[in-house]
PDB file of C-alpha atoms in Angstrom:
ATOM      1  CA  MET A   1      -2.485   6.942  35.970  1.00  0.00           C
ATOM      2  CA  ASN A   2      -1.463   4.463  33.349  1.00  0.00           C
ATOM      3  CA  LEU A   3      -5.015   3.238  32.913  1.00  0.00           C
ATOM      4  CA  LEU A   4      -6.012   6.465  32.362  1.00  0.00           C
ATOM      5  CA  LEU A   5      -3.569   7.029  29.843  1.00  0.00           C
ATOM      6  CA  LEU A   6      -4.305   3.647  28.355  1.00  0.00           C
ATOM      7  CA  ALA A   7      -8.187   4.182  28.145  1.00  0.00           C
ATOM      8  CA  VAL A   8      -7.649   7.749  26.420  1.00  0.00           C
ATOM      9  CA  ALA A   9      -4.931   6.873  24.300  1.00  0.00           C
ATOM     10  CA  PRO A  10      -6.849   5.146  21.435  1.00  0.00           C
ATOM     11  CA  VAL A  11      -9.194   7.901  21.370  1.00  0.00           C
ATOM     12  CA  PHE A  12      -6.594  10.841  20.534  1.00  0.00           C
ATOM     13  CA  ILE A  13      -5.000   8.649  18.249  1.00  0.00           C
ATOM     14  CA  ILE A  14      -8.191   8.158  15.916  1.00  0.00           C
ATOM     15  CA  ILE A  15      -9.178  11.873  16.336  1.00  0.00           C
ATOM     16  CA  LEU A  16      -5.435  12.868  15.119  1.00  0.00           C
ATOM     17  CA  TYR A  17      -5.930  10.028  12.433  1.00  0.00           C
ATOM     18  CA  ILE A  18      -9.592  11.908  11.262  1.00  0.00           C
ATOM     19  CA  TYR A  19      -8.057  15.260  11.917  1.00  0.00           C
ATOM     20  CA  PHE A  20      -5.445  14.800   9.470  1.00  0.00           C
ATOM     21  CA  LYS A  21      -7.667  13.174   6.965  1.00  0.00           C
ATOM     22  CA  ASP A  22      -9.674  16.387   6.526  1.00  0.00           C
ATOM     23  CA  LYS A  23      -6.747  17.703   4.266  1.00  0.00           C
ATOM     24  CA  TYR A  24      -8.650  20.673   2.399  1.00  0.00           C
ATOM     25  CA  GLU A  25      -9.603  22.861   5.121  1.00  0.00           C
ATOM     26  CA  LYS A  26      -9.163  22.166   9.086  1.00  0.00           C
ATOM     27  CA  GLU A  27     -11.887  22.309  11.586  1.00  0.00           C
ATOM     28  CA  PRO A  28     -11.246  25.298  13.952  1.00  0.00           C
ATOM     29  CA  LYS A  29      -9.750  23.173  17.397  1.00  0.00           C
ATOM     30  CA  PRO A  30     -12.064  25.430  19.660  1.00  0.00           C
ATOM     31  CA  PHE A  31     -14.975  23.620  18.266  1.00  0.00           C
ATOM     32  CA  LEU A  32     -13.609  20.481  17.763  1.00  0.00           C
ATOM     33  CA  PHE A  33     -13.185  20.510  21.508  1.00  0.00           C
ATOM     34  CA  TYR A  34     -16.197  21.352  22.112  1.00  0.00           C
ATOM     35  CA  ASN A  35     -17.970  18.628  20.482  1.00  0.00           C
ATOM     36  CA  PHE A  36     -15.239  16.297  21.952  1.00  0.00           C
ATOM     37  CA  LEU A  37     -16.714  17.532  25.369  1.00  0.00           C
ATOM     38  CA  LEU A  38     -20.642  17.491  24.327  1.00  0.00           C
ATOM     39  CA  GLY A  39     -19.767  13.942  23.356  1.00  0.00           C
ATOM     40  CA  ALA A  40     -17.939  12.918  26.834  1.00  0.00           C
ATOM     41  CA  ILE A  41     -20.393  14.760  28.813  1.00  0.00           C
ATOM     42  CA  VAL A  42     -23.574  15.538  27.312  1.00  0.00           C
ATOM     43  CA  SER A  43     -24.132  12.190  25.206  1.00  0.00           C
ATOM     44  CA  ILE A  44     -23.728  10.027  28.416  1.00  0.00           C
ATOM     45  CA  ILE A  45     -26.172  11.782  30.110  1.00  0.00           C
ATOM     46  CA  ILE A  46     -28.935  11.447  27.441  1.00  0.00           C
ATOM     47  CA  THR A  47     -27.593   8.042  26.537  1.00  0.00           C
ATOM     48  CA  THR A  48     -28.447   7.641  31.013  1.00  0.00           C
ATOM     49  CA  VAL A  49     -31.526   9.417  31.009  1.00  0.00           C
ATOM     50  CA  LEU A  50     -33.087   6.957  27.792  1.00  0.00           C
ATOM     51  CA  TYR A  51     -31.666   3.665  29.131  1.00  0.00           C
ATOM     52  CA  TYR A  52     -33.504   4.483  32.692  1.00  0.00           C
ATOM     53  CA  VAL A  53     -36.996   5.592  30.304  1.00  0.00           C
ATOM     54  CA  ILE A  54     -36.488   2.397  28.157  1.00  0.00           C
ATOM     55  CA  ASN A  55     -35.942   0.189  30.890  1.00  0.00           C
ATOM     56  CA  PHE A  56     -38.900   1.353  32.399  1.00  0.00           C
ATOM     57  CA  ILE A  57     -41.110   0.829  29.381  1.00  0.00           C
ATOM     58  CA  LEU A  58     -39.508  -2.550  28.182  1.00  0.00           C
ATOM     59  CA  PRO A  59     -37.927  -3.997  31.306  1.00  0.00           C
ATOM     60  CA  LEU A  60     -35.496  -7.203  30.430  1.00  0.00           C
ATOM     61  CA  PRO A  61     -34.986  -9.657  32.807  1.00  0.00           C
ATOM     62  CA  ASN A  62     -31.327 -10.606  34.134  1.00  0.00           C
ATOM     63  CA  HIS A  63     -31.145 -14.175  32.285  1.00  0.00           C
ATOM     64  CA  GLN A  64     -32.054 -12.697  28.943  1.00  0.00           C
ATOM     65  CA  SER A  65     -33.015 -15.217  25.503  1.00  0.00           C
ATOM     66  CA  ILE A  66     -31.311 -14.797  22.415  1.00  0.00           C
ATOM     67  CA  PHE A  67     -33.923 -12.217  21.215  1.00  0.00           C
ATOM     68  CA  GLN A  68     -34.533 -10.364  24.128  1.00  0.00           C
ATOM     69  CA  GLN A  69     -30.846  -9.948  23.586  1.00  0.00           C
ATOM     70  CA  PHE A  70     -31.227  -8.799  20.168  1.00  0.00           C
ATOM     71  CA  VAL A  71     -34.066  -6.219  21.817  1.00  0.00           C
ATOM     72  CA  LYS A  72     -31.114  -5.140  24.239  1.00  0.00           C
ATOM     73  CA  ALA A  73     -28.307  -4.504  21.363  1.00  0.00           C
ATOM     74  CA  PHE A  74     -30.388  -2.733  19.018  1.00  0.00           C
ATOM     75  CA  PHE A  75     -33.148  -0.926  20.813  1.00  0.00           C
ATOM     76  CA  VAL A  76     -31.552  -0.094  24.168  1.00  0.00           C
ATOM     77  CA  VAL A  77     -27.780  -0.256  23.622  1.00  0.00           C
ATOM     78  CA  GLY A  78     -27.570   0.570  20.281  1.00  0.00           C
ATOM     79  CA  LEU A  79     -30.489   2.954  20.001  1.00  0.00           C
ATOM     80  CA  THR A  80     -29.891   4.988  22.809  1.00  0.00           C
ATOM     81  CA  GLU A  81     -25.856   5.855  22.498  1.00  0.00           C
ATOM     82  CA  GLU A  82     -26.271   6.426  19.136  1.00  0.00           C
ATOM     83  CA  TYR A  83     -29.140   8.685  19.288  1.00  0.00           C
ATOM     84  CA  SER A  84     -27.347  10.686  22.020  1.00  0.00           C
ATOM     85  CA  LYS A  85     -24.674  11.679  19.886  1.00  0.00           C
ATOM     86  CA  TYR A  86     -26.914  12.068  16.960  1.00  0.00           C
ATOM     87  CA  VAL A  87     -28.565  14.919  19.375  1.00  0.00           C
ATOM     88  CA  ILE A  88     -25.373  16.757  19.457  1.00  0.00           C
ATOM     89  CA  VAL A  89     -23.913  16.466  15.752  1.00  0.00           C
ATOM     90  CA  ARG A  90     -27.432  17.625  14.474  1.00  0.00           C
ATOM     91  CA  TYR A  91     -28.744  20.175  16.135  1.00  0.00           C
ATOM     92  CA  TYR A  92     -24.798  21.711  17.443  1.00  0.00           C
ATOM     93  CA  ALA A  93     -22.305  20.832  14.766  1.00  0.00           C
ATOM     94  CA  GLN A  94     -24.452  20.759  11.687  1.00  0.00           C
ATOM     95  CA  THR A  95     -26.292  24.215  12.300  1.00  0.00           C
ATOM     96  CA  ASN A  96     -22.775  25.951  12.770  1.00  0.00           C
ATOM     97  CA  LYS A  97     -21.270  27.786   9.782  1.00  0.00           C
ATOM     98  CA  GLU A  98     -18.248  25.901  10.254  1.00  0.00           C
ATOM     99  CA  PHE A  99     -19.473  22.822   9.348  1.00  0.00           C
ATOM    100  CA  ASN A 100     -19.123  23.933   5.411  1.00  0.00           C
ATOM    101  CA  GLU A 101     -18.447  20.787   3.879  1.00  0.00           C
ATOM    102  CA  PRO A 102     -19.550  17.045   3.728  1.00  0.00           C
ATOM    103  CA  PHE A 103     -16.318  15.556   5.214  1.00  0.00           C
ATOM    104  CA  ASP A 104     -16.933  18.128   8.132  1.00  0.00           C
ATOM    105  CA  GLY A 105     -20.017  15.190   9.153  1.00  0.00           C
ATOM    106  CA  ILE A 106     -17.576  12.523   9.840  1.00  0.00           C
ATOM    107  CA  VAL A 107     -14.912  14.995  11.262  1.00  0.00           C
ATOM    108  CA  TYR A 108     -17.552  16.269  14.296  1.00  0.00           C
ATOM    109  CA  ALA A 109     -19.624  12.994  14.576  1.00  0.00           C
ATOM    110  CA  VAL A 110     -16.070  11.525  15.186  1.00  0.00           C
ATOM    111  CA  MET A 111     -15.331  14.116  17.552  1.00  0.00           C
ATOM    112  CA  VAL A 112     -18.483  13.309  19.508  1.00  0.00           C
ATOM    113  CA  SER A 113     -18.057   9.587  19.291  1.00  0.00           C
ATOM    114  CA  MET A 114     -14.784   9.916  20.801  1.00  0.00           C
ATOM    115  CA  GLY A 115     -16.071  12.252  23.428  1.00  0.00           C
ATOM    116  CA  PHE A 116     -18.455   9.358  24.358  1.00  0.00           C
ATOM    117  CA  ALA A 117     -16.168   6.736  24.206  1.00  0.00           C
ATOM    118  CA  ALA A 118     -13.346   8.381  25.960  1.00  0.00           C
ATOM    119  CA  THR A 119     -15.864   8.631  29.294  1.00  0.00           C
ATOM    120  CA  GLU A 120     -17.308   5.030  28.594  1.00  0.00           C
ATOM    121  CA  ASN A 121     -13.794   3.430  28.472  1.00  0.00           C
ATOM    122  CA  ILE A 122     -12.103   4.991  31.159  1.00  0.00           C
ATOM    123  CA  PHE A 123     -15.155   3.795  33.548  1.00  0.00           C
ATOM    124  CA  TYR A 124     -14.328   0.292  31.761  1.00  0.00           C
ATOM    125  CA  VAL A 125     -10.602   0.286  32.165  1.00  0.00           C
ATOM    126  CA  LEU A 126     -10.582   1.556  35.762  1.00  0.00           C
ATOM    127  CA  GLU A 127     -12.688  -1.223  36.658  1.00  0.00           C
ATOM    128  CA  GLY A 128     -11.144  -3.989  34.554  1.00  0.00           C
ATOM    129  CA  GLY A 129      -7.428  -3.403  33.956  1.00  0.00           C
ATOM    130  CA  TYR A 130      -4.597  -3.402  31.627  1.00  0.00           C
ATOM    131  CA  GLN A 131      -6.295  -6.332  29.446  1.00  0.00           C
ATOM    132  CA  THR A 132      -9.535  -4.537  29.269  1.00  0.00           C
ATOM    133  CA  ALA A 133      -7.388  -1.457  27.893  1.00  0.00           C
ATOM    134  CA  LEU A 134      -5.753  -3.639  25.568  1.00  0.00           C
ATOM    135  CA  ILE A 135      -9.125  -5.503  24.249  1.00  0.00           C
ATOM    136  CA  ARG A 136     -10.913  -2.006  23.868  1.00  0.00           C
ATOM    137  CA  ALA A 137      -8.206  -0.435  22.197  1.00  0.00           C
ATOM    138  CA  PHE A 138      -8.768  -2.474  19.216  1.00  0.00           C
ATOM    139  CA  THR A 139     -12.195  -3.188  19.125  1.00  0.00           C
ATOM    140  CA  ALA A 140     -14.999  -1.181  21.357  1.00  0.00           C
ATOM    141  CA  VAL A 141     -13.164   2.286  20.603  1.00  0.00           C
ATOM    142  CA  PRO A 142     -12.413   1.773  16.887  1.00  0.00           C
ATOM    143  CA  ALA A 143     -15.970   0.342  16.537  1.00  0.00           C
ATOM    144  CA  HIS A 144     -17.472   3.759  18.225  1.00  0.00           C
ATOM    145  CA  ALA A 145     -14.872   5.566  15.234  1.00  0.00           C
ATOM    146  CA  THR A 146     -16.599   3.622  12.356  1.00  0.00           C
ATOM    147  CA  PHE A 147     -20.609   4.464  14.065  1.00  0.00           C
ATOM    148  CA  GLY A 148     -19.345   8.039  13.836  1.00  0.00           C
ATOM    149  CA  ILE A 149     -17.616   8.120  10.250  1.00  0.00           C
ATOM    150  CA  LEU A 150     -20.604   6.250   8.883  1.00  0.00           C
ATOM    151  CA  MET A 151     -23.053   8.615  10.602  1.00  0.00           C
ATOM    152  CA  GLY A 152     -21.213  11.243   9.974  1.00  0.00           C
ATOM    153  CA  TYR A 153     -20.659  10.534   6.078  1.00  0.00           C
ATOM    154  CA  TYR A 154     -24.520  10.899   5.573  1.00  0.00           C
ATOM    155  CA  MET A 155     -25.021  13.637   7.686  1.00  0.00           C
ATOM    156  CA  GLY A 156     -22.202  15.879   5.816  1.00  0.00           C
ATOM    157  CA  LYS A 157     -24.065  15.019   2.432  1.00  0.00           C
ATOM    158  CA  ALA A 158     -27.707  15.847   4.483  1.00  0.00           C
ATOM    159  CA  LYS A 159     -26.418  19.582   5.295  1.00  0.00           C
ATOM    160  CA  PHE A 160     -25.632  20.198   1.999  1.00  0.00           C
ATOM    161  CA  SER A 161     -28.968  18.285  -0.010  1.00  0.00           C
ATOM    162  CA  ASN A 162     -32.710  18.828  -0.021  1.00  0.00           C
ATOM    163  CA  ASN A 163     -33.319  15.887   1.864  1.00  0.00           C
ATOM    164  CA  LYS A 164     -31.633  16.512   4.711  1.00  0.00           C
ATOM    165  CA  ILE A 165     -34.253  14.732   7.231  1.00  0.00           C
ATOM    166  CA  LEU A 166     -34.086  12.102   5.174  1.00  0.00           C
ATOM    167  CA  LEU A 167     -30.197  11.856   4.987  1.00  0.00           C
ATOM    168  CA  ASN A 168     -29.803  12.563   8.614  1.00  0.00           C
ATOM    169  CA  LEU A 169     -32.377   9.671   9.471  1.00  0.00           C
ATOM    170  CA  LEU A 170     -30.139   7.249   7.184  1.00  0.00           C
ATOM    171  CA  GLY A 171     -27.185   7.855   9.079  1.00  0.00           C
ATOM    172  CA  LEU A 172     -28.475   7.431  12.491  1.00  0.00           C
ATOM    173  CA  LEU A 173     -30.519   4.245  11.577  1.00  0.00           C
ATOM    174  CA  LEU A 174     -26.954   2.784   9.577  1.00  0.00           C
ATOM    175  CA  THR A 175     -24.974   3.249  12.944  1.00  0.00           C
ATOM    176  CA  ILE A 176     -27.791   1.921  14.938  1.00  0.00           C
ATOM    177  CA  MET A 177     -27.547  -0.965  13.113  1.00  0.00           C
ATOM    178  CA  PHE A 178     -23.870  -1.974  13.082  1.00  0.00           C
ATOM    179  CA  HIS A 179     -23.702  -0.364  17.198  1.00  0.00           C
ATOM    180  CA  GLY A 180     -26.493  -2.590  17.354  1.00  0.00           C
ATOM    181  CA  ALA A 181     -24.897  -5.781  15.452  1.00  0.00           C
ATOM    182  CA  TYR A 182     -21.500  -5.735  17.175  1.00  0.00           C
ATOM    183  CA  ASP A 183     -23.168  -5.323  20.620  1.00  0.00           C
ATOM    184  CA  PHE A 184     -25.640  -8.768  19.663  1.00  0.00           C
ATOM    185  CA  PHE A 185     -22.764 -10.984  18.761  1.00  0.00           C
ATOM    186  CA  LEU A 186     -21.028  -9.959  21.914  1.00  0.00           C
ATOM    187  CA  PHE A 187     -24.197 -10.274  24.356  1.00  0.00           C
ATOM    188  CA  ILE A 188     -24.775 -13.699  23.242  1.00  0.00           C
ATOM    189  CA  ASP A 189     -21.804 -15.207  23.914  1.00  0.00           C
ATOM    190  CA  PHE A 190     -23.155 -18.384  25.409  1.00  0.00           C
ATOM    191  CA  VAL A 191     -23.633 -19.715  21.712  1.00  0.00           C
ATOM    192  CA  PRO A 192     -19.865 -21.178  20.850  1.00  0.00           C
ATOM    193  CA  GLY A 193     -17.801 -19.156  18.381  1.00  0.00           C
ATOM    194  CA  ILE A 194     -20.945 -16.301  17.749  1.00  0.00           C
ATOM    195  CA  TRP A 195     -18.437 -13.694  18.565  1.00  0.00           C
ATOM    196  CA  VAL A 196     -16.587 -13.673  15.299  1.00  0.00           C
ATOM    197  CA  GLY A 197     -19.932 -12.138  14.236  1.00  0.00           C
ATOM    198  CA  ALA A 198     -18.707  -8.973  15.966  1.00  0.00           C
ATOM    199  CA  PHE A 199     -15.353  -8.470  14.643  1.00  0.00           C
ATOM    200  CA  ILE A 200     -17.132  -9.298  10.908  1.00  0.00           C
ATOM    201  CA  SER A 201     -19.608  -6.390  11.756  1.00  0.00           C
ATOM    202  CA  LEU A 202     -16.695  -4.522  13.025  1.00  0.00           C
ATOM    203  CA  PHE A 203     -14.477  -5.223   9.607  1.00  0.00           C
ATOM    204  CA  ILE A 204     -17.252  -4.173   7.125  1.00  0.00           C
ATOM    205  CA  GLY A 205     -17.573  -1.334   9.473  1.00  0.00           C
ATOM    206  CA  ILE A 206     -14.043  -0.089   8.771  1.00  0.00           C
ATOM    207  CA  VAL A 207     -14.108  -1.104   4.821  1.00  0.00           C
ATOM    208  CA  LEU A 208     -17.060   1.197   4.607  1.00  0.00           C
ATOM    209  CA  SER A 209     -15.436   3.766   6.881  1.00  0.00           C
ATOM    210  CA  ARG A 210     -12.639   4.153   4.662  1.00  0.00           C
ATOM    211  CA  LYS A 211     -14.227   4.226   1.271  1.00  0.00           C
ATOM    212  CA  ALA A 212     -16.665   7.222   3.214  1.00  0.00           C
ATOM    213  CA  ILE A 213     -13.752   9.049   4.073  1.00  0.00           C
ATOM    214  CA  LYS A 214     -12.165   8.808   0.385  1.00  0.00           C
ATOM    215  CA  THR A 215     -15.389  10.251  -0.939  1.00  0.00           C
ATOM    216  CA  HIS A 216     -15.825  12.764   0.464  1.00  0.00           C
ATOM    217  CA  GLN A 217     -12.399  13.596   0.291  1.00  0.00           C
ATOM    218  CA  GLU A 218     -12.313  13.541  -3.437  1.00  0.00           C
ATOM    219  CA  ASN A 219     -15.647  15.592  -3.430  1.00  0.00           C
ATOM    220  CA  SER A 220     -14.378  18.455  -1.162  1.00  0.00           C
ATOM    221  CA  LYS A 221     -15.038  21.650  -2.634  1.00  0.00           C
ATOM    222  CA  PHE A 222     -11.974  22.868  -1.086  1.00  0.00           C
ATOM    223  CA  ASN A 223     -10.238  20.020  -3.424  1.00  0.00           C
ATOM    224  CA  LEU A 224      -9.072  22.338  -6.062  1.00  0.00           C
TER     225      LEU A 224
END
């Protein structure tokens, strides 16, 4: 029970942080919960199916070269996980009438991402224990949050733009790049000190995320 609480605690801390950053027009709690639930269940299912499809088309050996690790980080893990979140935000949240300002893109993308992160974190923490819970609370879970914020920033802009397709895909591409970079540096841990690259990627993502939040806050139509 304690491990389960440790697994979900950082997720809900981030959810509360984003909820209170939505200063001017709060989103309805039931709809937030549905997005979280879809992230926790449906995005995991989509990711699993895509993993199997990609592994069938592009099988990678157990002992992989740096290039193969690059392919795995960006085109297997990054692509499948972020696309599975994108689909929910794009076709469930973005089409709803409650999505009525650009900041809502951040809110709903983070809800979906935190749903995904909650399920993923539970599996890792129950298997790895307290040390895994502590490490992931300051690494993987915040990383998923930054991916969600960056995706949501552009999807929020897309909802109210004539360049909807381009901005939506830009949000997806940016998160795949950040997710892929973060994982790539961790995957090639046999290169001494290379893991630092993951934390640099995460730090840049956090800086950009804070800027994205501030920009949409300042431009909110409810900021009167």
